[in-house]
Amino acid sequence: MVELCSLSVSNCKEIKKHSRHGNKERTHYQRNKSKERKKTPNFAKPSPSNLQHLLFPMDYLKSALPSQIMSERGSNLVVINPGSANIRIGMASQDTPFNVPHCIARHTKQIPRRNVIDQMLNNQVTTAQHMEREKAYDVIASLLKIPFLDEETPSNSFPRKMGRVDGQNPHTIRKHLPFTWSNVYEEATNLSVSLETSSKAETSEFLDPKEGTDSKEPNASERKFKEFICGEEALRISPTEPYCLCRPIRRGHLNISLHYPMQQVLDDLHTIWDWILIEKLHIPRNERNMYSAVLVLPETFDNREIKEILSLVLRDLCFGSAVVHQEGLAAVFGNGLSTACVVNIGAQVTSLICIEDGGALPSTGKTLPFGGEDISRGLLWTQRHHQTWPQIRTDVLTKPIDLLMLNQLKETYCEIKEGELDAVAVVHSYEEKVPAGSHKTRLTALNVPPMGLFYPMLLVPDVYPPPPRTWFHDYEDMLEETWHIDFSRRSDMSDTFYPNVNAGLPMWESYPVFSTKPKKEEKVGLAEAITNCILSTGRIDIQRKLFCSIQLVGGVALTNGLVAATEERVLHAIPPNEAIDTVEVLQSRTNPTFVPWRGGAILGVLDLGRDAWIAREDWIQNGIHVGSNRKYKDSYYLQAQAMCYLNS
């Protein structure tokens, strides 16, 4: 709650500024309270004990504890931070959110069947990419002072190749329990049937029965496949089962392709989020109009993607109101900062943006097409090249359970440090429905894969091509305030371009062709990207401040040695003609994985920007128009406005 204490100061100053008019302001509040109630989110109904903080919020915020504010204002506020691999979601009053794999497996009868929806998009690594990867490995090996790719260490007391091994080993082995296959059958409705199937599941969960052919199997005719399975259970489905895994978000965008149409992507998002709200947060559909949603969306999202997500939350999931905040800004608030270069290293994409005094600088935004899952794939390639990986079929593309295992090994053993880094580990093999096999082996060069962040050729860019971008072209920019500017109408657009959304209002009135906010996807290393991002601000004062305020968020930020490596490599990446001699990565106050989510919770609870809240009825009827041609503003504008009070 430390960050809430620091941020409540800005809220108090904002309230103080607005309270200078004294009784006049309170009279205005009394006169317009019905209108205000319609615009603000549906928080919990005020009780007599907390009614005073609605009328005299400055005094209330001075005396109230942060935990009390979070409890009272966050009880009806759901914070949603979606990502390519995981979604962080929870009540604002929670300390940490639920971290759920952002995927769904649907039962299918399609022949030939695909285990993964993107299976047909798989590209093979080319010879040129393979050569670049080997070259990147040798560069990293030289920096880490370890043998090159094809060199052996003569003093190494352990052989390079090890399979299934018994006996003691001088290295410490950190054992992980193997993953189990998910149960893909509906639970029996009859109690006796339920008892029989549950007792049978313990002994036959890993068997491979032929469905519909074994007439002696008890209750075989009553077994029915689940229509869909979400979360981690979807990743642990046997490849022999008739299910297809879908990831509705990939590489920071909606995963729309010829094999995965837009409507199916949105349906899958709705099903996953609805399942989480019911199963994890216990919020039924008929009560959601009493809740408000804070959407902490990735910097990579385009304008139309933001609109589709808003429609999903307000129209389909039936939230009473919602607000949009960008991940970079939320991350700054989550750590109680006002200025920082935010580096969000996710599972599949890395995004960077600079924040100055609580306002984002959109021109500094950059996107790198790699993340934690690419490090896991790099770990597998490194072990196979050194012949330390057991002779098992590990396929991260068609067997998601193998990716779960690799992510676990990466998080446990990979770090950045000089010298040879080996470890004895237990690797599991997953074949069809049989129990997982355990293989004790010595993993080597464990400090090489995370260095791929600085030398991305080691990771080999996406084995799947990126989603097509033509669908996302959108002339209506949600992130800019343009209605006060007089533009000529575009001749190629009619007033009813989106008649089903604008309810008869001219959707594109006086709006020309604009490029969307900069989303530069660059194939450079992390150090160069951070340096370019900060130097693009163009001002030496803010540059010096940002180089000393680098903030690493995302799960990969937990990698040991990453902070020191980032500081060192960014310092060397700064051109010698720049008057910068200090680089510092700030320590996160909480788990870096949840910092943007926590920032979204703080922003929602403090309610800094009332104008940003979108009512369900207004969105369904008018889209991005409300009242007198006012656009909804998002956090780029609102938080810059709010942070001004810190310096007032």
XYZ file of C-alpha atoms in Angstrom:
648
model
C 0.000 0.000 0.000
C 3.071 2.299 -0.065
C 2.327 3.344 -3.586
C -1.219 4.315 -2.654
C 0.094 6.631 0.056
C 2.321 8.441 -2.403
C -0.371 8.708 -5.030
C -3.116 9.886 -2.711
C -1.224 13.180 -2.438
C -2.095 14.006 -6.031
C -5.718 13.170 -5.427
C -5.811 15.404 -2.357
C -4.291 18.299 -4.283
C -6.765 17.786 -7.077
C -9.636 17.894 -4.606
C -8.132 20.908 -2.851
C -7.989 22.809 -6.116
C -11.605 22.084 -6.897
C -12.716 22.946 -3.332
C -11.395 26.541 -3.496
C -14.832 27.659 -4.609
C -16.225 26.476 -1.259
C -19.981 26.351 -0.896
C -20.483 27.228 -4.539
C -18.944 23.922 -5.571
C -21.048 21.962 -3.097
C -24.202 23.675 -4.351
C -23.215 22.739 -7.879
C -22.724 19.162 -6.714
C -26.182 19.100 -5.121
C -27.773 20.483 -8.261
C -26.092 18.005 -10.585
C -25.827 14.945 -8.414
C -28.214 12.948 -10.600
C -26.130 13.685 -13.691
C -22.908 12.882 -11.841
C -24.294 9.576 -10.656
C -24.858 8.559 -14.239
C -21.284 9.360 -15.300
C -19.364 7.839 -12.422
C -18.691 4.130 -11.971
C -20.985 1.950 -9.928
C -19.055 1.726 -6.697
C -20.539 0.285 -3.537
C -23.483 2.231 -2.159
C -22.335 4.782 0.431
C -23.269 4.064 4.003
C -23.730 6.754 6.688
C -20.268 5.941 8.016
C -18.518 6.772 4.778
C -20.906 9.380 3.378
C -18.667 12.210 4.578
C -15.872 11.271 2.201
C -18.222 11.856 -0.734
C -19.057 15.388 0.403
C -15.716 16.341 1.970
C -13.231 14.004 0.245
C -10.122 16.040 1.127
C -10.592 15.636 4.873
C -11.540 12.013 4.409
C -8.436 11.171 2.368
C -6.212 12.891 4.919
C -7.547 10.779 7.764
C -8.331 7.469 6.046
C -5.853 4.620 5.859
C -4.873 3.387 2.380
C -6.238 -0.058 3.191
C -9.568 1.524 4.155
C -9.752 3.461 0.872
C -8.924 0.350 -1.151
C -11.497 -1.712 0.723
C -14.325 0.817 0.379
C -13.754 1.980 -3.177
C -12.331 -1.217 -4.629
C -15.020 -3.664 -3.589
C -16.981 -3.155 -6.819
C -14.035 -2.497 -9.136
C -12.617 -5.259 -11.367
C -9.142 -4.606 -12.799
C -8.352 -6.472 -16.044
C -4.846 -6.573 -17.534
C -4.839 -8.892 -20.596
C -1.659 -10.185 -22.189
C -0.636 -12.580 -24.941
C 0.099 -15.485 -22.604
C -1.623 -14.562 -19.329
C -4.385 -12.311 -18.050
C -4.142 -10.611 -14.661
C -7.595 -10.011 -13.242
C -8.974 -9.331 -9.781
C -10.842 -6.943 -7.525
C -9.092 -3.650 -6.818
C -9.328 -4.457 -3.117
C -7.152 -7.575 -3.583
C -3.417 -7.492 -2.913
C -2.599 -9.597 -5.987
C -4.693 -10.622 -8.983
C -5.403 -14.023 -10.438
C -2.789 -14.811 -13.091
C -4.537 -17.089 -15.588
C -3.137 -18.442 -18.886
C -4.969 -16.484 -21.571
C -6.157 -19.399 -23.686
C -9.102 -21.693 -24.350
C -9.350 -25.211 -25.740
C -12.559 -26.057 -27.555
C -13.869 -29.505 -28.341
C -13.690 -30.165 -32.079
C -14.743 -32.861 -34.521
C -12.782 -31.372 -37.386
C -10.674 -33.732 -39.475
C -7.751 -33.352 -39.858
C -7.575 -31.938 -36.364
C -5.177 -29.238 -35.187
C -3.920 -29.222 -31.609
C -3.304 -25.471 -31.824
C -5.266 -22.947 -33.880
C -2.018 -21.411 -35.202
C -0.528 -24.755 -36.197
C -0.894 -24.055 -39.927
C 1.054 -20.799 -39.571
C 4.236 -22.463 -38.355
C 7.350 -21.340 -40.203
C 10.519 -23.409 -40.256
C 13.763 -21.777 -39.144
C 15.740 -20.879 -42.246
C 19.425 -21.585 -42.771
C 20.220 -17.873 -42.542
C 18.378 -17.582 -39.218
C 20.228 -20.631 -37.902
C 23.592 -19.098 -38.811
C 22.627 -15.793 -37.174
C 21.590 -17.654 -34.039
C 24.940 -19.441 -33.806
C 26.771 -16.166 -34.362
C 24.736 -14.486 -31.605
C 25.544 -17.371 -29.262
C 29.298 -16.909 -29.813
C 29.041 -13.164 -29.176
C 27.220 -13.831 -25.904
C 29.727 -16.550 -24.972
C 32.579 -14.102 -25.425
C 30.884 -11.578 -23.128
C 30.062 -14.178 -20.459
C 33.523 -15.768 -20.690
C 32.217 -19.229 -21.504
C 33.188 -21.640 -24.315
C 31.890 -20.917 -27.789
C 29.101 -22.985 -29.279
C 31.240 -25.819 -30.627
C 33.952 -25.740 -27.960
C 34.312 -28.167 -25.097
C 35.738 -27.366 -21.691
C 38.691 -29.692 -21.050
C 38.454 -29.242 -17.278
C 34.759 -30.099 -17.169
C 34.264 -33.105 -14.905
C 30.845 -33.939 -16.338
C 30.176 -35.283 -19.825
C 28.112 -33.077 -22.106
C 25.523 -35.741 -22.854
C 23.411 -37.281 -20.115
C 20.159 -39.221 -20.304
C 18.155 -40.961 -17.602
C 20.515 -41.128 -14.622
C 20.297 -42.869 -11.233
C 22.326 -42.270 -8.084
C 23.606 -39.198 -6.306
C 24.959 -36.063 -7.934
C 27.000 -33.314 -6.276
C 24.785 -30.641 -7.813
C 21.641 -29.556 -6.003
C 18.526 -30.629 -7.859
C 15.433 -28.481 -7.532
C 12.629 -30.870 -8.271
C 9.343 -29.855 -9.803
C 6.294 -32.045 -9.728
C 5.287 -33.121 -13.228
C 2.149 -31.681 -14.754
C -0.830 -33.987 -15.024
C -3.162 -34.321 -17.987
C -6.417 -32.420 -17.652
C -9.719 -34.208 -17.295
C -11.662 -33.436 -20.472
C -14.964 -35.038 -19.434
C -17.998 -33.453 -17.855
C -18.664 -34.351 -14.255
C -21.430 -36.900 -13.827
C -24.708 -35.462 -12.594
C -25.666 -38.569 -10.660
C -23.945 -38.931 -7.274
C -23.242 -42.640 -7.689
C -21.884 -42.075 -11.154
C -19.756 -39.223 -9.818
C -18.259 -41.461 -7.126
C -17.494 -44.206 -9.626
C -15.891 -41.912 -12.175
C -13.835 -40.043 -9.550
C -12.450 -43.295 -8.105
C -11.767 -44.584 -11.588
C -10.011 -41.357 -12.613
C -7.235 -41.964 -10.096
C -6.307 -45.261 -11.712
C -7.144 -44.664 -15.361
C -6.499 -40.953 -15.904
C -3.453 -41.650 -18.031
C -4.854 -44.596 -19.960
C -5.754 -44.217 -23.601
C -9.193 -45.799 -24.004
C -10.777 -45.939 -27.425
C -13.821 -43.782 -27.082
C -17.044 -45.644 -27.772
C -15.335 -48.995 -28.465
C -14.918 -50.435 -24.965
C -18.379 -51.647 -24.004
C -17.091 -53.117 -20.725
C -15.994 -49.777 -19.363
C -18.451 -48.603 -16.652
C -20.450 -45.521 -17.500
C -18.686 -45.150 -20.863
C -21.911 -44.090 -22.523
C -22.403 -41.342 -19.931
C -19.003 -39.700 -20.457
C -19.259 -36.441 -22.331
C -16.520 -34.093 -23.472
C -16.445 -30.594 -22.002
C -17.408 -27.993 -24.562
C -14.435 -25.807 -23.640
C -11.600 -25.679 -21.097
C -9.889 -22.443 -20.024
C -6.695 -21.456 -18.263
C -3.868 -23.802 -17.352
C -6.092 -26.847 -17.741
C -6.347 -25.995 -21.441
C -2.554 -26.184 -21.702
C -2.488 -29.618 -20.044
C -4.806 -31.403 -22.451
C -3.328 -34.498 -24.079
C -2.585 -34.013 -27.803
C -4.642 -37.135 -28.518
C -7.836 -35.544 -27.203
C -10.224 -33.863 -29.694
C -9.452 -30.300 -28.617
C -7.948 -27.284 -30.352
C -6.099 -24.677 -28.283
C -6.762 -21.015 -29.132
C -4.892 -17.933 -27.947
C -7.088 -14.894 -28.742
C -4.144 -12.508 -28.198
C -0.746 -13.159 -29.784
C 2.334 -10.953 -29.881
C 0.449 -8.040 -28.342
C -2.483 -8.006 -30.789
C -5.767 -9.778 -31.330
C -4.793 -13.049 -33.018
C -6.830 -12.582 -36.187
C -5.858 -14.641 -39.238
C -7.415 -16.672 -42.040
C -7.554 -19.627 -39.647
C -8.849 -17.590 -36.699
C -11.520 -15.056 -37.772
C -12.326 -11.924 -35.811
C -15.673 -13.135 -34.480
C -14.133 -16.326 -33.100
C -11.350 -14.336 -31.437
C -13.876 -12.083 -29.705
C -16.073 -15.057 -28.755
C -13.071 -16.777 -27.177
C -12.137 -13.634 -25.257
C -15.707 -13.364 -23.979
C -15.779 -17.020 -22.920
C -12.429 -16.845 -21.099
C -13.216 -13.625 -19.247
C -16.743 -14.743 -18.394
C -15.353 -18.021 -17.026
C -12.827 -16.163 -14.847
C -15.452 -13.753 -13.525
C -17.719 -16.625 -12.527
C -15.213 -19.251 -11.371
C -12.490 -17.055 -9.842
C -14.186 -13.810 -8.797
C -17.659 -15.302 -8.250
C -19.443 -12.454 -10.019
C -22.576 -13.793 -11.770
C -23.812 -12.200 -14.974
C -26.955 -10.753 -13.426
C -24.928 -8.699 -10.906
C -22.255 -7.258 -13.193
C -24.135 -4.043 -13.817
C -23.191 -3.143 -10.221
C -19.472 -3.475 -11.030
C -17.070 -1.277 -12.966
C -14.055 -2.439 -14.969
C -10.594 -0.890 -15.216
C -8.963 -2.041 -18.460
C -5.167 -1.904 -18.317
C -4.415 -2.521 -21.990
C -1.053 -3.213 -23.652
C 0.714 -0.376 -25.424
C 0.687 -2.535 -28.546
C -3.098 -2.415 -28.945
C -4.429 -0.396 -31.864
C -7.462 1.867 -31.702
C -9.929 -0.633 -33.081
C -8.682 -3.315 -30.705
C -9.369 -0.971 -27.790
C -12.900 -0.380 -29.063
C -13.580 -4.095 -29.477
C -12.378 -4.775 -25.933
C -14.580 -1.971 -24.604
C -17.589 -3.418 -26.424
C -16.751 -6.839 -25.017
C -16.650 -5.521 -21.438
C -19.643 -3.178 -21.574
C -21.983 -4.895 -24.031
C -21.212 -8.614 -23.699
C -19.937 -8.934 -20.120
C -22.487 -6.344 -18.934
C -20.282 -4.186 -16.698
C -21.962 -0.977 -15.607
C -19.046 1.228 -16.659
C -15.411 0.974 -17.692
C -12.250 3.023 -18.080
C -9.137 2.473 -20.200
C -5.570 2.954 -18.969
C -2.365 2.116 -20.800
C 0.022 -0.417 -19.267
C 2.973 1.966 -19.212
C 1.133 4.627 -17.232
C -0.398 2.081 -14.898
C 3.065 0.608 -14.234
C 4.377 4.023 -13.175
C 1.489 4.500 -10.749
C 1.865 0.921 -9.537
C 5.348 1.723 -8.239
C 4.486 5.183 -6.935
C 6.508 7.062 -9.571
C 5.793 10.029 -11.810
C 8.632 9.787 -14.351
C 10.198 6.619 -15.759
C 11.130 4.706 -18.881
C 8.820 1.701 -18.583
C 10.139 -1.534 -20.099
C 7.420 -4.186 -20.036
C 8.929 -7.596 -20.862
C 5.996 -9.923 -21.364
C 5.737 -13.500 -22.557
C 5.626 -12.740 -26.276
C 6.380 -9.055 -26.722
C 8.389 -6.275 -25.072
C 7.025 -2.722 -25.080
C 8.758 0.501 -24.066
C 7.414 3.993 -23.416
C 8.596 7.046 -21.493
C 6.446 8.737 -18.855
C 7.162 12.321 -17.785
C 5.375 13.787 -14.756
C 2.544 11.298 -15.082
C 2.015 11.880 -18.806
C 2.992 9.389 -21.481
C 5.127 10.477 -24.419
C 3.519 8.497 -27.267
C 6.323 9.264 -29.741
C 8.735 7.264 -27.576
C 6.694 4.057 -27.761
C 8.502 1.038 -29.179
C 7.720 -2.658 -29.525
C 10.171 -5.562 -29.624
C 8.828 -8.882 -30.994
C 10.212 -11.176 -28.301
C 9.606 -12.062 -24.673
C 9.791 -14.766 -22.041
C 8.474 -17.602 -24.210
C 11.221 -16.921 -26.742
C 13.802 -17.278 -23.961
C 12.265 -20.665 -23.147
C 12.553 -21.739 -26.778
C 16.153 -20.486 -26.777
C 16.819 -22.640 -23.706
C 15.571 -25.728 -25.531
C 17.684 -24.968 -28.611
C 20.816 -24.431 -26.482
C 20.439 -27.770 -24.688
C 19.756 -29.668 -27.892
C 22.792 -28.177 -29.566
C 24.982 -29.195 -26.625
C 23.252 -32.613 -26.595
C 22.270 -32.250 -22.942
C 18.536 -32.589 -23.613
C 17.146 -36.112 -23.158
C 16.066 -38.104 -26.198
C 12.417 -37.130 -25.838
C 9.948 -35.440 -28.184
C 9.612 -31.884 -26.885
C 7.450 -29.714 -29.130
C 6.477 -26.293 -27.767
C 4.322 -25.496 -30.804
C 1.908 -28.442 -30.836
C 2.227 -29.544 -27.173
C 1.555 -26.557 -24.913
C 2.348 -28.664 -21.841
C 5.978 -28.779 -23.013
C 6.049 -24.973 -23.025
C 4.776 -25.008 -19.444
C 7.691 -27.251 -18.484
C 10.248 -25.099 -20.323
C 8.920 -21.924 -18.698
C 9.301 -23.600 -15.316
C 12.907 -24.606 -16.046
C 13.728 -21.119 -17.320
C 12.307 -19.403 -14.241
C 14.171 -21.793 -11.939
C 17.620 -22.059 -13.499
C 18.248 -19.227 -15.984
C 20.080 -16.114 -14.833
C 22.627 -13.658 -16.170
C 26.126 -14.007 -14.742
C 29.654 -14.488 -15.993
C 31.254 -17.923 -16.159
C 29.856 -21.323 -16.928
C 26.412 -21.883 -15.449
C 25.292 -25.496 -15.311
C 22.696 -27.261 -13.188
C 21.371 -30.761 -12.738
C 17.635 -30.741 -13.325
C 14.755 -33.133 -13.828
C 13.185 -32.830 -17.272
C 9.770 -34.354 -17.901
C 8.492 -35.956 -21.061
C 4.797 -35.947 -21.953
C 3.585 -38.515 -24.435
C -0.113 -38.960 -25.175
C -1.985 -39.951 -22.004
C 0.732 -41.866 -20.182
C 2.196 -40.481 -16.952
C 5.037 -38.017 -17.311
C 8.522 -39.490 -17.594
C 11.333 -38.052 -15.444
C 14.842 -37.557 -16.824
C 17.689 -36.272 -14.691
C 20.109 -34.315 -16.831
C 22.703 -31.589 -16.599
C 21.580 -28.393 -18.297
C 24.402 -26.171 -19.540
C 24.948 -22.559 -20.630
C 21.902 -21.447 -18.625
C 23.057 -17.826 -18.693
C 22.908 -17.654 -22.500
C 19.117 -17.728 -23.207
C 18.196 -14.609 -21.139
C 20.997 -12.698 -22.891
C 18.891 -13.120 -26.016
C 17.014 -10.019 -24.824
C 20.086 -8.027 -25.827
C 20.916 -10.179 -28.870
C 17.490 -11.146 -30.274
C 18.951 -13.132 -33.190
C 19.619 -15.858 -30.621
C 15.875 -16.181 -30.045
C 15.010 -16.395 -33.766
C 12.103 -14.041 -34.444
C 8.609 -15.425 -34.178
C 8.154 -18.957 -35.468
C 4.650 -17.809 -36.322
C 4.281 -14.814 -38.634
C 2.752 -11.744 -36.965
C -1.020 -11.188 -37.202
C -2.098 -9.258 -40.314
C -2.269 -5.534 -39.645
C -4.712 -4.381 -42.343
C -7.728 -5.175 -40.170
C -6.633 -2.705 -37.503
C -6.518 0.447 -39.642
C -8.855 2.832 -37.854
C -9.364 6.477 -38.675
C -10.966 7.212 -35.313
C -8.212 7.745 -32.757
C -9.359 7.130 -29.195
C -6.150 8.531 -27.779
C -6.267 12.035 -29.209
C -8.546 14.990 -28.497
C -9.337 16.314 -31.981
C -12.873 17.670 -31.872
C -11.755 21.232 -31.308
C -9.785 21.199 -34.589
C -11.562 22.087 -37.814
C -10.772 19.525 -40.495
C -12.323 19.036 -43.886
C -14.473 15.980 -44.379
C -12.946 13.026 -46.171
C -14.639 12.542 -49.519
C -14.429 8.757 -49.400
C -16.349 8.333 -46.128
C -20.071 8.671 -45.582
C -21.919 9.701 -42.454
C -23.133 6.159 -41.944
C -19.784 4.417 -42.158
C -20.672 2.490 -39.004
C -24.471 2.833 -38.849
C -24.881 0.036 -36.304
C -22.580 1.752 -33.821
C -23.202 5.475 -33.992
C -26.993 5.296 -33.792
C -27.408 7.776 -36.638
C -24.690 10.197 -35.511
C -22.023 11.100 -38.095
C -19.229 8.869 -36.839
C -16.437 10.389 -38.894
C -17.496 14.036 -38.851
C -14.616 16.390 -39.696
C -12.011 13.659 -39.278
C -9.231 13.134 -41.837
C -6.802 10.268 -42.294
C -4.520 9.996 -39.298
C -1.879 7.413 -38.595
C -2.439 5.559 -35.360
C -0.206 6.268 -32.408
C 3.385 5.170 -33.087
C 3.903 1.449 -32.600
C 7.385 0.945 -33.944
C 8.303 -2.728 -33.977
C 12.064 -2.883 -34.073
C 14.361 -5.877 -34.301
C 17.051 -4.499 -32.023
C 18.265 -5.562 -28.622
C 16.794 -4.351 -25.358
C 19.678 -1.993 -24.549
C 19.505 -0.231 -27.923
C 15.711 0.021 -27.687
C 15.865 1.637 -24.225
C 18.550 4.063 -25.377
C 16.661 5.060 -28.524
C 13.412 5.373 -26.578
C 14.900 7.827 -24.063
C 16.989 9.804 -26.551
C 13.923 10.332 -28.745
C 12.571 12.729 -26.097
C 15.094 15.277 -27.420
C 15.688 17.103 -24.108
C 18.836 16.581 -22.095
C 17.148 17.272 -18.743
C 14.442 14.663 -19.192
C 16.934 12.252 -20.780
C 19.167 12.309 -17.714
C 16.156 11.820 -15.496
C 14.835 8.888 -17.524
C 18.199 7.115 -17.760
C 18.191 7.074 -13.958
C 14.543 5.940 -13.799
C 14.323 2.779 -15.899
C 11.531 0.513 -14.694
C 11.469 -3.187 -15.646
C 8.067 -4.881 -15.361
C 6.682 -8.195 -16.536
C 7.521 -11.730 -15.508
C 10.947 -11.720 -17.183
C 11.982 -8.815 -14.927
C 12.358 -11.405 -12.130
C 15.394 -12.940 -13.896
C 18.445 -12.809 -11.628
C 21.159 -10.517 -12.974
C 18.910 -8.766 -15.491
C 19.015 -5.404 -13.682
C 22.822 -5.220 -13.615
C 23.067 -6.428 -17.227
C 20.550 -3.807 -18.362
C 22.385 -0.983 -16.603
C 25.737 -2.014 -18.045
C 24.575 -2.562 -21.606
C 22.414 0.584 -21.749
C 25.375 2.650 -20.528
C 27.536 1.224 -23.322
C 24.758 1.784 -25.899
C 24.576 5.543 -25.264
C 26.469 7.388 -28.024
C 29.699 9.028 -26.777
C 28.515 12.473 -27.896
C 25.606 12.369 -25.433
C 26.220 13.969 -22.030
C 24.881 10.980 -20.094
C 27.092 9.143 -17.627
C 24.642 7.441 -15.233
C 22.140 4.640 -15.796
C 19.942 3.155 -13.078
C 17.184 0.575 -13.051
C 14.746 1.257 -10.217
C 13.851 -1.562 -7.883
C 10.213 -2.604 -8.071
C 8.193 -2.246 -4.872
C 6.136 -5.324 -5.648
C 6.168 -8.327 -7.961
C 7.030 -6.887 -11.420
C 4.484 -9.229 -12.999
C 1.611 -7.437 -11.267
C 2.840 -3.810 -11.249
C 0.626 -2.620 -14.160
C -2.386 -4.369 -12.623
C -1.697 -2.756 -9.250
C -1.374 0.647 -10.927
C -4.735 0.146 -12.620
C -6.297 -0.664 -9.262
C -4.853 2.509 -7.718
C -6.016 4.685 -10.607
C -9.499 3.208 -10.440
C -9.800 3.595 -6.684
C -8.519 7.168 -6.603
C -10.812 7.973 -9.551
C -8.536 10.739 -10.801
C -10.334 11.247 -14.109
C -14.103 11.143 -13.956
C -14.415 12.126 -17.603
C -12.751 8.883 -18.653
C -15.410 6.584 -17.233
C -17.663 5.139 -19.926
C -21.213 4.183 -19.008
C -22.606 1.022 -20.556
C -25.689 2.676 -22.034
C -23.691 5.539 -23.534
C -21.213 3.201 -25.193
C -23.876 0.955 -26.699
C -25.922 3.870 -28.031
C -23.266 6.361 -29.067
C -19.928 4.608 -29.378
C -17.179 7.126 -28.764
C -19.592 10.086 -28.763
C -21.191 11.326 -25.568
C -23.333 14.398 -25.135
C -22.160 17.407 -27.131
C -19.649 15.778 -29.479
C -17.236 14.938 -26.640
C -14.857 12.083 -27.168
C -13.828 9.738 -24.410
C -10.330 10.520 -23.266
C -7.990 7.807 -22.115
C -5.182 7.881 -19.625
C -2.665 9.656 -21.868
C -4.602 12.893 -21.343
C -6.184 12.282 -17.973
C -3.150 11.210 -16.004
C -1.058 14.039 -17.389
C -3.764 16.372 -16.132
C -3.920 14.669 -12.746
C -0.175 14.703 -12.172
C -0.057 18.466 -12.738
C -1.417 18.814 -9.220
C 1.749 17.248 -7.820
C 3.677 20.338 -8.860
C 0.971 22.892 -8.065
